[in-house]
mmCIF file of C-alpha atoms in Angstrom:
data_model
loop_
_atom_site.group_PDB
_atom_site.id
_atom_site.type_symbol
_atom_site.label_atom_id
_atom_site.label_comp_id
_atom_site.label_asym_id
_atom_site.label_seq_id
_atom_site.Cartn_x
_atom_site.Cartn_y
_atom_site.Cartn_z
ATOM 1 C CA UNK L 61 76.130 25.078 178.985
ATOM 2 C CA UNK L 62 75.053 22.233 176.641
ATOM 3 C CA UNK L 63 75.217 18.468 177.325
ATOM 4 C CA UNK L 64 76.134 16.291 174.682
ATOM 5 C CA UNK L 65 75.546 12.726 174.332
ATOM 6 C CA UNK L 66 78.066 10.566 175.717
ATOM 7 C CA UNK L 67 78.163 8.641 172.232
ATOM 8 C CA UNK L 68 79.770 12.570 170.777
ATOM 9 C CA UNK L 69 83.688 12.493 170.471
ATOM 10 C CA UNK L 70 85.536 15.876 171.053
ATOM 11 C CA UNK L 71 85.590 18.359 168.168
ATOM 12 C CA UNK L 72 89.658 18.468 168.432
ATOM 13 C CA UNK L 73 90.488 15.228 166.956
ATOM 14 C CA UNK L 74 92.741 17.204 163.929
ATOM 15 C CA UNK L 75 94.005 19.924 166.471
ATOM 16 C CA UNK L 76 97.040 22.259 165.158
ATOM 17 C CA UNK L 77 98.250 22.248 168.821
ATOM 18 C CA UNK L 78 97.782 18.633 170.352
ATOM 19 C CA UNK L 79 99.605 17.820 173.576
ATOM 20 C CA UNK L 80 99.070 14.124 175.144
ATOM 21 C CA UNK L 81 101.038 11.975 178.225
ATOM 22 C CA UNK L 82 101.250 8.536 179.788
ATOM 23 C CA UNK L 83 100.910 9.406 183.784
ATOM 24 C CA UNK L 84 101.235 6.898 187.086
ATOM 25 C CA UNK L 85 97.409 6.363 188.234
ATOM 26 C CA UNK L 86 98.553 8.000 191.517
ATOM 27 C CA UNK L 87 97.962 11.347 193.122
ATOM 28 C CA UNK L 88 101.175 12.205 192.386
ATOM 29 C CA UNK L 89 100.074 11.519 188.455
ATOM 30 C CA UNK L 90 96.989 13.650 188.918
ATOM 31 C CA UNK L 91 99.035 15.972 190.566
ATOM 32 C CA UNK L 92 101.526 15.983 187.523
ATOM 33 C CA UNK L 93 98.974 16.097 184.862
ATOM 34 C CA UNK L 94 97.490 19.876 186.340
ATOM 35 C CA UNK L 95 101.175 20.670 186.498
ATOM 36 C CA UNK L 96 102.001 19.779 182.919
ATOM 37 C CA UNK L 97 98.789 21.555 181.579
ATOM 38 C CA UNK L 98 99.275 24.772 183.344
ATOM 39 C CA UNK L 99 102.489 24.707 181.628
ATOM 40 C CA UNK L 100 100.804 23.692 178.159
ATOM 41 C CA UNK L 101 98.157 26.389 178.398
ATOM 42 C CA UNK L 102 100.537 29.338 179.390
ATOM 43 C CA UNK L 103 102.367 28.182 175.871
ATOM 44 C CA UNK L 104 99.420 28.448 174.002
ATOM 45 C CA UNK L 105 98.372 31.785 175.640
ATOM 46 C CA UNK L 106 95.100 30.446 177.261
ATOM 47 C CA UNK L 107 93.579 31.492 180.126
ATOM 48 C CA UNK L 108 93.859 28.528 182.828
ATOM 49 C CA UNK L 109 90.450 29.173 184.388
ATOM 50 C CA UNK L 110 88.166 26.751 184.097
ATOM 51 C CA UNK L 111 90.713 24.650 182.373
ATOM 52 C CA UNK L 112 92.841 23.460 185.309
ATOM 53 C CA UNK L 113 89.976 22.407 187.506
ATOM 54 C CA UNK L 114 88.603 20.246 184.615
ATOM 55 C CA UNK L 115 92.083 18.968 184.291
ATOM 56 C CA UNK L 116 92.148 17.954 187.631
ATOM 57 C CA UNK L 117 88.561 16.840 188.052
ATOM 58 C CA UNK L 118 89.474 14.546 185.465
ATOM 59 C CA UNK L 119 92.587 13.319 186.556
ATOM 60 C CA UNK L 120 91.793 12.726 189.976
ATOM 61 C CA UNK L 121 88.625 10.012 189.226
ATOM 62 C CA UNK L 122 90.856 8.408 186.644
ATOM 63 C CA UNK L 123 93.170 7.943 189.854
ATOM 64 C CA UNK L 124 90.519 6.943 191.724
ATOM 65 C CA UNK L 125 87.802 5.264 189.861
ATOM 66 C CA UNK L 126 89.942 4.142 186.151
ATOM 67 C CA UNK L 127 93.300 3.223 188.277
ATOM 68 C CA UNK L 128 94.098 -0.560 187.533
ATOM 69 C CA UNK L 129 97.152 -1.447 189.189
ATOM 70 C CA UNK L 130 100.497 -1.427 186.691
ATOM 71 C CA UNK L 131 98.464 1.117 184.097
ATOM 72 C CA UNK L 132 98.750 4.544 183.341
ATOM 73 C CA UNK L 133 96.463 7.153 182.592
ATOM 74 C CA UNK L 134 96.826 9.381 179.581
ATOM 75 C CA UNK L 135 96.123 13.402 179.773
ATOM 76 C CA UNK L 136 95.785 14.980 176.252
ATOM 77 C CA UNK L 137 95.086 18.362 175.736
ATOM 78 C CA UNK L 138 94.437 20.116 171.879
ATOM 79 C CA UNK L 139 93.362 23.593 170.937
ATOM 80 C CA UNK L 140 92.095 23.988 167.566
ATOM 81 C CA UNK L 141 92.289 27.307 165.309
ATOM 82 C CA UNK L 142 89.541 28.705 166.564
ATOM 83 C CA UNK L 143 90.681 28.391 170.099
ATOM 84 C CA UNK L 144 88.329 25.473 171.352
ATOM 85 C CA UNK L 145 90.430 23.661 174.114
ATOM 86 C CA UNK L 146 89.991 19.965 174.465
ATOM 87 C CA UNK L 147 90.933 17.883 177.553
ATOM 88 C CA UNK L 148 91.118 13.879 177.803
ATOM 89 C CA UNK L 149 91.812 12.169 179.738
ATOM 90 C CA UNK L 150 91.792 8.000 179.222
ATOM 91 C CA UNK L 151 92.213 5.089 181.835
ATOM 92 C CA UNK L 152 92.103 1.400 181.490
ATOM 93 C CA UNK L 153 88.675 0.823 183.508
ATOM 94 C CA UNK L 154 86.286 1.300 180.436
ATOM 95 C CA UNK L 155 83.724 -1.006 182.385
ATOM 96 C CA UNK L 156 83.169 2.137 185.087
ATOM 97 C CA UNK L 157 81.212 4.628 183.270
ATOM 98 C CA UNK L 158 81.079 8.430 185.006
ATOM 99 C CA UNK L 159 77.693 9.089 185.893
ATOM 100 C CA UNK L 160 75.876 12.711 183.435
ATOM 101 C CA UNK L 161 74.281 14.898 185.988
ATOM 102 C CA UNK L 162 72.049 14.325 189.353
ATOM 103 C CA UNK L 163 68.435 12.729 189.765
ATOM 104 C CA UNK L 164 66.089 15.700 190.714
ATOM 105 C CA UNK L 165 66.443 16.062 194.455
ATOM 106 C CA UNK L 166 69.357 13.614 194.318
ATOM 107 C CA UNK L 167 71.775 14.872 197.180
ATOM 108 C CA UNK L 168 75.425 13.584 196.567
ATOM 109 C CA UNK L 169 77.452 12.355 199.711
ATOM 110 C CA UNK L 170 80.851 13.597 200.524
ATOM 111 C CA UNK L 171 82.036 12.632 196.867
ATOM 112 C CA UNK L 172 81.010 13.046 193.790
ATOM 113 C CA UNK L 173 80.698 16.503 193.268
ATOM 114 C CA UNK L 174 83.405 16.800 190.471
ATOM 115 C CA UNK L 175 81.774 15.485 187.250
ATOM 116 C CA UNK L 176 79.315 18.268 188.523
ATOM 117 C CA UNK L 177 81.908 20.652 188.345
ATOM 118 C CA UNK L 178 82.777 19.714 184.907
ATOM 119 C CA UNK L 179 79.285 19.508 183.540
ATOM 120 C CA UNK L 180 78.749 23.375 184.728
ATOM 121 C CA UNK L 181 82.450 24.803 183.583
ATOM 122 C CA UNK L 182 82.591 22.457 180.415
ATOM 123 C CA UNK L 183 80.930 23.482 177.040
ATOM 124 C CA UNK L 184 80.342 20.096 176.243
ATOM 125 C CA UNK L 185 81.690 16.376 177.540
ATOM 126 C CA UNK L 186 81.233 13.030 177.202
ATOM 127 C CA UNK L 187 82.749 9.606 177.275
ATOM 128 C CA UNK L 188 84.328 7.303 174.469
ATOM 129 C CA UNK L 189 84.547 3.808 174.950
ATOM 130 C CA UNK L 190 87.709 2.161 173.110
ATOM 131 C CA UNK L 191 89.463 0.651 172.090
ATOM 132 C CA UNK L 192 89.029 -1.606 175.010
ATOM 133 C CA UNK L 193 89.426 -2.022 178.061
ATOM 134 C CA UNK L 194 90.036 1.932 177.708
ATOM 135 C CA UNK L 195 87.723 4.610 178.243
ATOM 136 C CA UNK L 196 88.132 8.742 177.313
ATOM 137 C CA UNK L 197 86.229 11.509 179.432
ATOM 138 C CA UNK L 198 86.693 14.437 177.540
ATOM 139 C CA UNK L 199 85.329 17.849 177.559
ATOM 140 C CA UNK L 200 85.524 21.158 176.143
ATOM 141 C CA UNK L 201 86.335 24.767 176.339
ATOM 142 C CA UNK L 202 85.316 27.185 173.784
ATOM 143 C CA UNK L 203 87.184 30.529 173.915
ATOM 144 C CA UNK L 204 85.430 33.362 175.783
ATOM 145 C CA UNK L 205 84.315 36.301 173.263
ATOM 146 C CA UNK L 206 87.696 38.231 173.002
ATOM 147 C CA UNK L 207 89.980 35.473 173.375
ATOM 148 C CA UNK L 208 91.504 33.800 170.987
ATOM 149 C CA UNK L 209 93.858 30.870 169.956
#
């Protein structure tokens, strides 16, 4: 797995499949959100494994750490032709940055293990600031040798 520089934007901006949704910043949202890509990826024909867990990684800390009260949170997924899948997700609380990776010998408390989770499963991610006060953690899937769009 690579990291990328949180200043690199997804490769799916000009997706042939795009799929994006306002959601409540509740559970029920982030709930909603794994719901509605399970649905979107079984369209598509792509395998939902690691895909759904990223999807709700990311949902849940825009619930909990991007929520601002009265706002939604968007979920947009995109698969491009050669079956790269994208996932954003964007919330309103572009002043609270996700922390890339772990100090060496840094031992997270009871939270914070699911950016972790995305930085193993996830090809690449990152975060876009913009336009403000919005911010986009997004991250990406590249088809396993044999699959395909």
């Amino acid at each position: 797995m690579t990291r990328e520089s949180a200043a690199v934007g997804p490769l799916c901006a000009d997706s042939p499949h795009r799929f994006s949704v306002p959601l409540s910043a509740t559970r029920r949202g982030a709930r909603l959100a794994r719901l509605l890509a399970a649905e979107r990826l079984r369209e598509w024909e792509v395998p939902d494994d690691p895909a759904l867990l990223i999807v709700a990684e990311l949902a849940a800390n825009a619930v909990l750490h991007g929520r601002v009260p009265g706002r939604s949170f968007r979920l947009t997924l995109a698969l491009t032709g050669s079956g790269t899948l994208c996932v954003e997700v964007t919330d309103t609380r572009g002043d609270r940055t996700p922390v890339r990776g772990r100090l060496a010998g840094e031992v997270p408390g009871e939270c914070g293990y699911g950016l972790l989770l995305v930085e193993e499963l996830a090809d690449r991610w990152g975060v876009r600031h913009g336009p403000v006060p919005c911010k986009t953690v997004w991250a990406e899937l590249d088809p396993a040798p044999g699959d395909g769009p």
